[in-house]
Short mmCIF file of C-alpha atoms and ligand atoms in Angstrom, two decimals:
data_model
loop_
_atom_site.label_atom_id
_atom_site.label_comp_id
_atom_site.label_asym_id
_atom_site.label_seq_id
_atom_site.Cartn_x
_atom_site.Cartn_y
_atom_site.Cartn_z
CA MET A 1 0.00 0.00 0.00
CA GLN A 2 1.38 3.39 -0.98
CA ARG A 3 0.66 6.19 1.46
CA GLU A 4 0.68 9.90 0.75
CA ASP A 5 1.54 12.31 3.57
CA LEU A 6 -1.45 14.51 4.20
CA ILE A 7 -1.75 17.67 6.28
CA PHE A 8 -5.10 18.84 7.60
CA VAL A 9 -6.00 22.50 7.94
CA GLY A 10 -8.94 23.35 10.12
CA THR A 11 -10.69 26.07 12.01
CA CYS A 12 -12.36 25.57 15.37
CA ASP A 13 -15.77 26.62 14.18
CA LEU A 14 -18.98 27.95 15.71
CA ALA A 15 -19.81 24.46 16.95
CA GLY A 16 -16.43 24.37 18.70
CA LEU A 17 -15.27 21.56 16.42
CA VAL A 18 -12.17 21.55 14.25
CA ARG A 19 -13.27 21.19 10.66
CA GLY A 20 -11.40 21.63 7.42
CA LYS A 21 -9.67 19.67 4.69
CA ALA A 22 -6.40 17.86 4.07
CA PHE A 23 -3.84 18.35 1.31
CA PRO A 24 -0.69 16.49 0.25
CA ALA A 25 2.29 17.58 2.34
CA ALA A 26 4.20 18.11 -0.92
CA ASP A 27 1.88 21.04 -1.68
CA ALA A 28 2.43 22.75 1.66
CA ALA A 29 4.17 25.86 0.27
CA ALA A 30 1.29 26.66 -2.09
CA ARG A 31 -1.37 25.73 0.47
CA LEU A 32 0.19 28.04 3.05
CA ARG A 33 -0.54 30.86 0.62
CA ARG A 34 -3.89 29.87 -0.82
CA GLY A 35 -5.22 27.38 1.67
CA VAL A 36 -8.05 25.05 0.74
CA GLY A 37 -11.41 25.97 -0.71
CA PHE A 38 -14.29 26.46 1.70
CA THR A 39 -17.76 27.83 1.35
CA HIS A 40 -19.71 30.27 3.51
CA SER A 41 -22.27 27.70 4.64
CA ASN A 42 -19.47 25.52 6.07
CA ILE A 43 -19.54 27.80 9.11
CA MET A 44 -23.17 26.82 9.70
CA MET A 45 -22.34 23.14 10.12
CA SER A 46 -24.00 22.16 13.36
CA ALA A 47 -22.59 20.33 16.35
CA PHE A 48 -24.51 17.27 15.20
CA GLY A 49 -23.31 17.45 11.60
CA PRO A 50 -26.02 18.74 9.29
CA ILE A 51 -26.45 22.35 8.25
CA TYR A 52 -29.90 23.03 9.67
CA ALA A 53 -30.13 26.64 8.56
CA THR A 54 -27.88 29.02 6.67
CA PRO A 55 -28.12 32.60 5.48
CA PHE A 56 -25.56 31.81 2.76
CA GLY A 57 -27.30 29.13 0.73
CA THR A 58 -25.09 27.18 -1.61
CA GLU A 59 -23.17 30.10 -3.01
CA GLY A 60 -19.78 31.56 -2.32
CA ASP A 61 -16.14 30.60 -2.02
CA LEU A 62 -13.66 31.14 0.74
CA MET A 63 -10.13 30.03 1.48
CA LEU A 64 -9.20 28.28 4.70
CA VAL A 65 -5.59 29.39 4.98
CA PRO A 66 -3.20 27.68 7.40
CA ASP A 67 -1.34 29.86 9.85
CA GLU A 68 2.20 28.56 9.77
CA THR A 69 2.72 29.29 13.47
CA THR A 70 0.08 26.73 14.44
CA MET A 71 1.76 23.72 12.85
CA VAL A 72 1.21 20.50 14.77
CA GLN A 73 3.33 17.52 13.88
CA VAL A 74 3.18 14.77 16.44
CA PRO A 75 4.36 11.29 15.54
CA PHE A 76 2.87 8.28 17.30
CA ASP A 77 4.45 4.86 17.69
CA ASP A 78 2.26 3.28 15.05
CA GLY A 79 -0.17 4.70 12.56
CA PRO A 80 -0.18 8.16 11.03
CA SER A 81 1.11 11.24 12.84
CA GLU A 82 -1.09 14.12 13.85
CA ARG A 83 -0.33 16.71 11.21
CA PHE A 84 -2.45 19.78 11.07
CA TYR A 85 -2.58 23.54 10.94
CA LEU A 86 -5.18 25.87 12.29
CA GLY A 87 -6.19 28.60 9.94
CA ASP A 88 -8.24 31.63 9.03
CA LEU A 89 -11.24 31.84 6.76
CA ARG A 90 -10.46 34.41 4.12
CA ALA A 91 -12.27 35.81 1.13
CA THR A 92 -10.88 34.86 -2.26
CA ASP A 93 -9.10 38.24 -2.41
CA GLY A 94 -7.19 37.24 0.74
CA GLY A 95 -8.99 39.52 3.23
CA TYR A 96 -10.23 37.99 6.47
CA TRP A 97 -13.86 36.82 6.30
CA ASP A 98 -15.93 38.69 8.86
CA HIS A 99 -17.54 35.43 10.10
CA CYS A 100 -14.21 33.72 10.81
CA PRO A 101 -14.05 32.62 14.47
CA ARG A 102 -10.29 33.13 14.70
CA HIS A 103 -10.66 36.58 13.21
CA PHE A 104 -13.38 37.40 15.75
CA LEU A 105 -10.72 36.91 18.44
CA ARG A 106 -8.13 38.84 16.45
CA ARG A 107 -10.52 41.79 16.22
CA ALA A 108 -11.22 41.63 19.96
CA LEU A 109 -7.50 41.62 20.77
CA ASP A 110 -6.98 44.54 18.39
CA ALA A 111 -9.78 46.42 20.17
CA LEU A 112 -8.08 45.76 23.51
CA HIS A 113 -4.80 46.99 22.15
CA GLU A 114 -6.38 50.06 20.62
CA ALA A 115 -8.20 50.95 23.85
CA THR A 116 -5.31 50.31 26.25
CA GLY A 117 -2.09 49.45 24.45
CA LEU A 118 -2.23 46.14 26.34
CA SER A 119 -2.19 42.48 25.31
CA LEU A 120 -3.90 39.50 26.84
CA LEU A 121 -2.02 36.61 28.41
CA ALA A 122 -4.22 33.53 28.79
CA ALA A 123 -4.22 29.82 29.54
CA PHE A 124 -7.07 27.36 29.21
CA GLU A 125 -7.61 24.76 31.91
CA GLN A 126 -9.74 21.99 30.43
CA GLU A 127 -11.59 19.11 32.05
CA LEU A 128 -12.50 15.90 30.29
CA VAL A 129 -13.67 12.36 30.88
CA TYR A 130 -11.25 9.66 29.76
CA THR A 131 -13.14 6.50 28.95
CA GLY A 132 -10.08 4.23 29.21
CA VAL A 133 -10.19 4.03 32.98
CA GLU A 134 -12.51 2.21 35.29
CA ASP A 135 -14.55 4.37 37.64
CA ARG A 136 -14.03 3.34 41.24
CA PRO A 137 -15.29 4.96 44.40
CA GLY A 138 -12.83 7.26 46.14
CA SER A 139 -10.95 8.16 43.00
CA PRO A 140 -11.16 12.01 42.90
CA TYR A 141 -7.62 13.43 42.94
CA SER A 142 -6.28 10.03 43.98
CA LEU A 143 -2.88 8.64 43.12
CA ASP A 144 -4.62 5.37 42.36
CA MET A 145 -6.81 7.05 39.72
CA PHE A 146 -3.78 8.85 38.34
CA ARG A 147 -1.96 5.53 38.07
CA ARG A 148 -4.85 3.73 36.44
CA GLN A 149 -5.20 6.13 33.52
CA ASN A 150 -1.92 4.49 32.59
CA ALA A 151 -0.29 5.97 29.50
CA PHE A 152 -2.95 8.52 28.67
CA GLY A 153 -1.69 11.41 30.83
CA GLU A 154 1.95 11.05 29.88
CA ALA A 155 1.18 10.54 26.20
CA LEU A 156 -1.13 13.56 26.28
CA MET A 157 1.39 15.84 27.97
CA GLY A 158 4.07 14.57 25.58
CA ALA A 159 1.87 15.21 22.54
CA ILE A 160 1.00 18.68 23.76
CA ARG A 161 4.67 19.53 24.21
CA GLN A 162 5.59 18.08 20.85
CA ALA A 163 2.84 20.20 19.31
CA GLY A 164 4.66 23.29 20.57
CA VAL A 165 2.49 23.94 23.62
CA VAL A 166 3.97 23.92 27.12
CA PRO A 167 2.08 21.60 29.46
CA ASP A 168 1.43 22.80 33.00
CA SER A 169 -0.35 19.97 34.79
CA PHE A 170 -2.50 16.87 34.49
CA LEU A 171 -4.64 15.57 37.32
CA PRO A 172 -7.43 13.17 38.22
CA GLU A 173 -10.42 15.44 38.80
CA TYR A 174 -13.47 15.23 40.99
CA GLY A 175 -15.90 13.47 38.63
CA PRO A 176 -16.00 9.82 37.57
CA ARG A 177 -13.14 9.17 35.11
CA GLN A 178 -12.58 12.91 34.94
CA PHE A 179 -9.17 14.50 34.34
CA GLU A 180 -7.90 18.01 33.84
CA MET A 181 -5.15 19.32 31.58
CA THR A 182 -3.65 22.78 31.85
CA VAL A 183 -1.09 24.49 29.67
CA LYS A 184 1.15 27.49 30.42
CA PRO A 185 -0.19 30.94 29.59
CA THR A 186 0.67 32.57 26.33
CA ILE A 187 -0.12 35.81 24.52
CA GLY A 188 -3.10 36.68 22.35
CA LEU A 189 -4.43 34.53 19.54
CA ARG A 190 -1.92 31.82 20.35
CA ALA A 191 -3.64 31.11 23.70
CA ALA A 192 -6.80 30.04 21.86
CA ASP A 193 -4.78 28.11 19.26
CA GLU A 194 -3.19 26.21 22.14
CA ALA A 195 -6.56 25.43 23.72
CA VAL A 196 -7.70 23.94 20.41
CA ILE A 197 -4.45 22.00 20.04
CA ALA A 198 -4.69 20.64 23.60
CA ARG A 199 -8.26 19.43 22.99
CA GLU A 200 -7.27 17.75 19.76
CA MET A 201 -4.25 16.11 21.38
CA ALA A 202 -6.55 14.76 24.12
CA ARG A 203 -8.90 13.33 21.51
CA GLY A 204 -6.05 12.06 19.34
CA VAL A 205 -4.17 10.34 22.15
CA ALA A 206 -7.31 8.80 23.65
CA TRP A 207 -8.35 7.52 20.24
CA ARG A 208 -4.97 5.89 19.65
CA LEU A 209 -5.37 4.13 22.98
CA GLY A 210 -8.77 2.83 21.83
CA HIS A 211 -10.79 5.23 24.00
CA ARG A 212 -12.30 8.70 24.01
CA ALA A 213 -11.56 11.99 25.70
CA ILE A 214 -15.03 13.44 26.21
CA LEU A 215 -15.01 17.18 26.77
CA CYS A 216 -18.78 17.63 26.70
CA PRO A 217 -19.86 20.02 29.53
CA MET A 218 -22.16 17.42 31.08
CA LEU A 219 -22.35 13.74 30.21
CA GLU A 220 -25.56 13.38 32.18
CA PRO A 221 -27.88 16.01 33.63
CA ASP A 222 -26.96 15.43 37.27
CA GLY A 223 -23.31 14.52 36.73
CA VAL A 224 -20.11 16.46 37.32
CA GLY A 225 -19.34 19.15 34.76
CA ASN A 226 -16.38 19.40 32.44
CA GLY A 227 -15.44 23.05 32.60
CA THR A 228 -13.05 25.00 30.42
CA HIS A 229 -11.63 27.69 32.66
CA ILE A 230 -9.94 30.64 31.02
CA HIS A 231 -7.14 32.19 33.10
CA PHE A 232 -6.20 35.62 31.87
CA SER A 233 -4.27 38.74 32.69
CA LEU A 234 -3.34 41.94 30.92
CA CYS A 235 0.18 42.89 30.06
CA GLY A 236 2.15 45.69 28.47
CA PRO A 237 4.06 45.58 25.18
CA ASP A 238 7.15 44.23 26.93
CA GLY A 239 5.10 41.56 28.74
CA ALA A 240 5.00 43.67 31.92
CA PRO A 241 2.06 42.54 34.10
CA ALA A 242 -0.74 45.13 34.23
CA THR A 243 -3.47 43.32 36.19
CA HIS A 244 -2.30 43.69 39.78
CA ASP A 245 -2.44 46.64 42.12
CA PRO A 246 -2.40 45.71 45.79
CA ALA A 247 -4.30 48.95 46.55
CA GLY A 248 -7.05 48.29 43.97
CA PRO A 249 -10.37 46.49 44.49
CA HIS A 250 -9.64 42.76 44.97
CA GLY A 251 -6.00 43.57 44.15
CA LEU A 252 -6.90 44.59 40.60
CA SER A 253 -5.32 47.46 38.70
CA ALA A 254 -7.73 50.16 37.46
CA VAL A 255 -7.70 48.80 33.91
CA ALA A 256 -8.18 45.19 35.04
CA ALA A 257 -11.03 46.21 37.36
CA ALA A 258 -12.83 47.96 34.49
CA PHE A 259 -12.19 44.94 32.25
CA ALA A 260 -13.62 42.61 34.91
CA ALA A 261 -16.60 44.93 35.40
CA GLY A 262 -17.31 44.74 31.66
CA VAL A 263 -17.12 40.96 31.75
CA LEU A 264 -19.54 40.78 34.68
CA HIS A 265 -21.87 43.28 33.04
CA HIS A 266 -22.05 41.34 29.78
CA MET A 267 -21.76 37.86 31.27
CA PRO A 268 -25.37 36.70 30.63
CA ALA A 269 -24.96 37.70 26.97
CA ILE A 270 -21.50 36.30 26.38
CA ALA A 271 -22.60 33.04 28.00
CA ALA A 272 -24.34 32.42 24.67
CA VAL A 273 -20.85 32.24 23.18
CA THR A 274 -18.76 30.81 26.01
CA ALA A 275 -21.32 28.24 27.25
CA PRO A 276 -23.00 27.81 23.91
CA SER A 277 -24.78 24.45 24.03
CA ALA A 278 -27.95 23.19 25.66
CA ALA A 279 -25.70 20.86 27.69
CA SER A 280 -23.75 23.84 29.07
CA TYR A 281 -26.66 24.81 31.30
CA TYR A 282 -26.82 21.53 33.20
CA ARG A 283 -23.31 22.41 34.34
CA LEU A 284 -24.07 25.98 35.44
CA THR A 285 -26.11 24.79 38.43
CA PRO A 286 -25.40 24.89 42.18
CA ASN A 287 -23.03 22.66 44.11
CA ARG A 288 -20.70 21.51 41.38
CA TRP A 289 -17.92 24.13 41.59
CA ALA A 290 -19.38 25.73 38.51
CA PRO A 291 -20.66 29.32 38.51
CA THR A 292 -24.32 30.26 38.87
CA TRP A 293 -24.17 34.04 39.35
CA THR A 294 -22.43 36.95 37.65
CA ASN A 295 -20.05 37.45 40.53
CA LEU A 296 -16.41 38.11 41.13
CA GLY A 297 -14.97 36.09 43.98
CA GLU A 298 -11.56 35.99 45.49
CA ARG A 299 -10.30 32.43 45.42
CA ASP A 300 -13.89 31.12 45.18
CA ARG A 301 -14.43 28.21 42.80
CA GLY A 302 -18.16 28.93 42.76
CA ALA A 303 -17.62 32.41 41.31
CA SER A 304 -18.00 33.06 37.62
CA LEU A 305 -14.95 35.33 37.67
CA ARG A 306 -12.36 34.21 40.17
CA VAL A 307 -9.43 36.22 41.44
CA CYS A 308 -6.83 33.47 41.59
CA PRO A 309 -4.36 33.03 44.41
CA VAL A 310 -0.75 34.07 44.22
CA PHE A 311 1.53 31.31 45.51
CA ALA A 312 4.50 32.16 47.76
CA PRO A 313 5.54 35.24 45.75
CA GLU A 314 9.24 36.04 45.93
CA ASP A 315 8.52 39.76 45.79
CA ASP A 316 5.93 42.25 44.53
CA ALA A 317 7.03 41.80 40.94
CA ASP A 318 6.55 38.04 41.21
CA ALA A 319 3.09 38.55 42.76
CA ALA A 320 2.16 40.83 39.85
CA ARG A 321 3.39 38.22 37.37
CA GLN A 322 1.36 35.44 38.97
CA PHE A 323 -1.81 37.47 39.48
CA ASN A 324 -4.64 36.43 37.15
CA LEU A 325 -8.37 36.13 36.81
CA GLU A 326 -10.24 33.00 35.86
CA TYR A 327 -13.40 33.03 33.75
CA ARG A 328 -15.38 29.90 34.59
CA VAL A 329 -18.54 30.23 32.45
CA CYS A 330 -16.96 28.28 29.61
CA ASP A 331 -16.88 24.73 28.34
CA ALA A 332 -15.66 22.76 25.37
CA SER A 333 -18.79 23.24 23.29
CA ALA A 334 -17.36 26.73 22.73
CA SER A 335 -14.73 27.53 20.15
CA PRO A 336 -11.82 28.98 22.16
CA TYR A 337 -11.61 31.73 19.53
CA MET A 338 -15.22 32.76 20.03
CA ALA A 339 -15.10 32.38 23.82
CA LEU A 340 -11.91 34.36 24.32
CA GLY A 341 -13.08 36.92 21.76
CA ALA A 342 -16.39 37.48 23.55
CA LEU A 343 -14.62 37.75 26.90
CA VAL A 344 -12.21 40.36 25.55
CA PHE A 345 -14.91 42.37 23.77
CA ALA A 346 -16.91 42.48 27.02
CA GLY A 347 -13.83 43.53 28.98
CA VAL A 348 -12.93 46.23 26.48
CA ASP A 349 -16.46 47.61 26.74
CA GLY A 350 -15.94 47.84 30.49
CA ILE A 351 -12.70 49.76 29.95
CA ARG A 352 -14.14 52.10 27.32
CA LYS A 353 -17.15 52.95 29.48
CA GLY A 354 -15.17 53.12 32.71
CA MET A 355 -17.35 50.47 34.36
CA ALA A 356 -16.81 49.91 38.06
CA LEU A 357 -16.98 46.67 40.02
CA PRO A 358 -19.77 46.36 42.56
CA ALA A 359 -18.54 47.21 46.06
CA ALA A 360 -17.33 44.12 47.92
CA PRO A 361 -20.28 42.88 49.99
CA ALA A 362 -19.96 42.93 53.77
CA ARG A 363 -20.92 39.25 53.98
CA GLY A 364 -19.68 36.18 52.18
CA PHE A 365 -21.40 35.72 48.82
CA TRP A 366 -22.81 32.31 49.70
CA ASP A 367 -23.96 33.48 53.15
CA MET A 368 -26.32 35.94 51.48
CA ASP A 369 -29.77 35.03 50.24
CA GLU A 370 -30.69 35.63 46.61
CA ALA A 371 -32.14 39.10 47.24
CA GLU A 372 -29.00 40.16 49.07
CA ARG A 373 -26.81 38.85 46.25
CA ALA A 374 -28.86 40.84 43.77
CA ALA A 375 -28.56 43.93 46.00
CA ALA A 376 -24.78 43.35 45.96
CA GLY A 377 -24.87 43.71 42.16
CA ALA A 378 -24.90 40.05 41.06
CA ARG A 379 -27.42 38.46 38.69
CA PRO A 380 -28.18 34.79 38.20
CA LEU A 381 -26.54 33.37 35.10
CA PRO A 382 -28.84 32.33 32.26
CA ARG A 383 -30.59 29.06 33.03
CA SER A 384 -30.60 27.85 29.45
CA LEU A 385 -29.06 28.54 26.05
CA ASP A 386 -32.36 30.13 25.09
CA ASP A 387 -32.00 32.62 28.00
CA ALA A 388 -28.42 33.36 27.02
CA LEU A 389 -29.33 33.91 23.36
CA ARG A 390 -32.02 36.34 24.46
CA ALA A 391 -29.50 38.23 26.59
CA LEU A 392 -27.17 38.36 23.60
CA ALA A 393 -29.98 39.67 21.40
CA ALA A 394 -30.70 42.37 23.99
CA THR A 395 -27.08 43.56 24.00
CA PRO A 396 -26.58 46.33 21.44
CA GLU A 397 -22.79 46.15 21.82
CA ALA A 398 -22.87 42.59 20.45
CA GLY A 399 -23.77 44.07 17.06
CA GLU A 400 -20.41 45.83 17.08
CA TRP A 401 -18.47 42.86 18.36
CA PHE A 402 -19.78 40.45 15.75
CA GLY A 403 -21.06 42.77 13.04
CA ALA A 404 -24.79 42.62 12.31
CA ARG A 405 -24.65 39.82 9.72
CA PHE A 406 -22.42 37.54 11.76
CA LEU A 407 -24.56 38.11 14.85
CA ALA A 408 -27.72 37.18 12.96
CA ALA A 409 -26.00 34.08 11.56
CA TYR A 410 -24.83 33.11 15.04
CA GLN A 411 -28.34 33.41 16.46
CA MET A 412 -29.69 31.36 13.54
CA PHE A 413 -27.00 28.75 14.09
CA LYS A 414 -27.68 28.31 17.79
CA ARG A 415 -31.48 28.48 17.43
CA SER A 416 -31.37 25.68 14.88
CA GLU A 417 -29.21 23.62 17.24
CA LEU A 418 -31.88 23.98 19.92
CA GLN A 419 -34.56 22.98 17.44
CA ALA A 420 -32.63 19.84 16.59
CA LEU A 421 -32.93 18.78 20.23
CA GLU A 422 -36.67 19.06 20.37
CA GLY A 423 -38.33 15.98 21.79
CA LEU A 424 -35.25 14.88 23.75
CA ASP A 425 -35.35 14.81 27.55
CA ASP A 426 -32.48 16.10 29.71
CA ARG A 427 -30.64 12.79 29.61
CA GLY A 428 -31.09 12.52 25.86
CA ILE A 429 -29.75 16.05 25.35
CA CYS A 430 -26.60 15.36 27.36
CA ALA A 431 -26.08 12.07 25.55
CA ARG A 432 -26.44 13.78 22.18
CA TYR A 433 -23.69 16.27 23.04
CA ALA A 434 -21.52 13.66 24.72
CA ALA A 435 -21.47 11.72 21.46
CA VAL A 436 -20.01 14.80 19.74
CA TYR A 437 -17.69 16.51 22.20
N1 LIG B 501 -15.74 20.71 37.25
C1 LIG B 501 -15.95 22.08 37.63
C2 LIG B 501 -16.56 22.83 36.46
O1 LIG B 501 -17.42 22.37 35.84
C3 LIG B 501 -14.69 22.77 38.12
C4 LIG B 501 -13.91 22.08 39.19
C5 LIG B 501 -12.63 22.85 39.49
O2 LIG B 501 -12.69 23.91 40.10
O3 LIG B 501 -11.58 22.44 39.03
O4 LIG B 501 -16.21 23.90 36.12
MG1 MG B 502 -10.72 21.46 37.56
#
């Protein structure tokens, strides 16, 4: 059998799935310039496969152009290597297509830079269920669970590193057969590229071991959620940390506080992008270390925006370097490009409008009843994707973030996904998503 080396180029699309086409490796030079042909309606391909609705019909041509910096080339002991690029959807004249998820993030980062001169440093912490390990009682965080996943963790961390991403940690999580992988923070667009690469490495390694890495936010309605937590901080052109000010509210600098205020303000709306599946909302429920309110909490894993701890800082500069916020209203049904883009657009709106954080309440957030939490400036998160899509529709700024046509397409896309679930009960809905993610 003669084999031809193929390289895949994909985008992590509106469904949060990497989709694209492969080309012979021998053509790489030309493909890096012109990419592969794509059509507008490709972006409307649903989580479940079919295009349920599209404003684009059957017409139009685009190029999916690899970004050379994203190259993944990871050999495995037997069978084909992982060889892929992530890319941008461009018009045939080469300009970025205004519905391209990766370009949505690029535009958000440009807006941040324009408003503040700052960049975003981010790292995605992703939870998943590995099916190649037996679930036994007592396994959360246990060495025994860590041992029993056998080669998966080491092969995953090795694949991530070989793909050009620096692994941070791998651990047995709280849920049955649940694990978490974290990578080191990196700047801008690359942080989302790395989140996509880490997910694909998890799927690729699990598959080679004859199993699955399931990143679906909830495998069953009353289970333990798989969150995707986005750690982020702001930094200057030279990488100088700009998020920390010991004298500021919650230790935040003025610019970071306004950014966080924007994120909290727009959180119900951006949930439609960062927690964008029907399954996402089984996760955003009480008592599972997932957020349920639009609240900022210091070192609180129930908060939607968490001020993370600083560990044994050597000095003030080290504390400033470590200091970061964690956005927890996200899961793997979201494209990291769309999720990080929405987060940044919301933060930039906070900066532009000089939004302020609610005053720190006198009592602990969870000691207050719901009315007191509301009086302290928090709102419950959307209870469903439908709620979140309504909040997005009621947010005029979203028209600027997306552009009117992209926003309408996004609403159409997500509405048709909800329609496709009609008739399924909660268990059936989770199962449908678990088969995909
Ligand atoms: N599994 C939780 C979630 O859905 C998070 C647990 C943790 O804090 O690591 O987000
Ligand atoms: Mg975790």
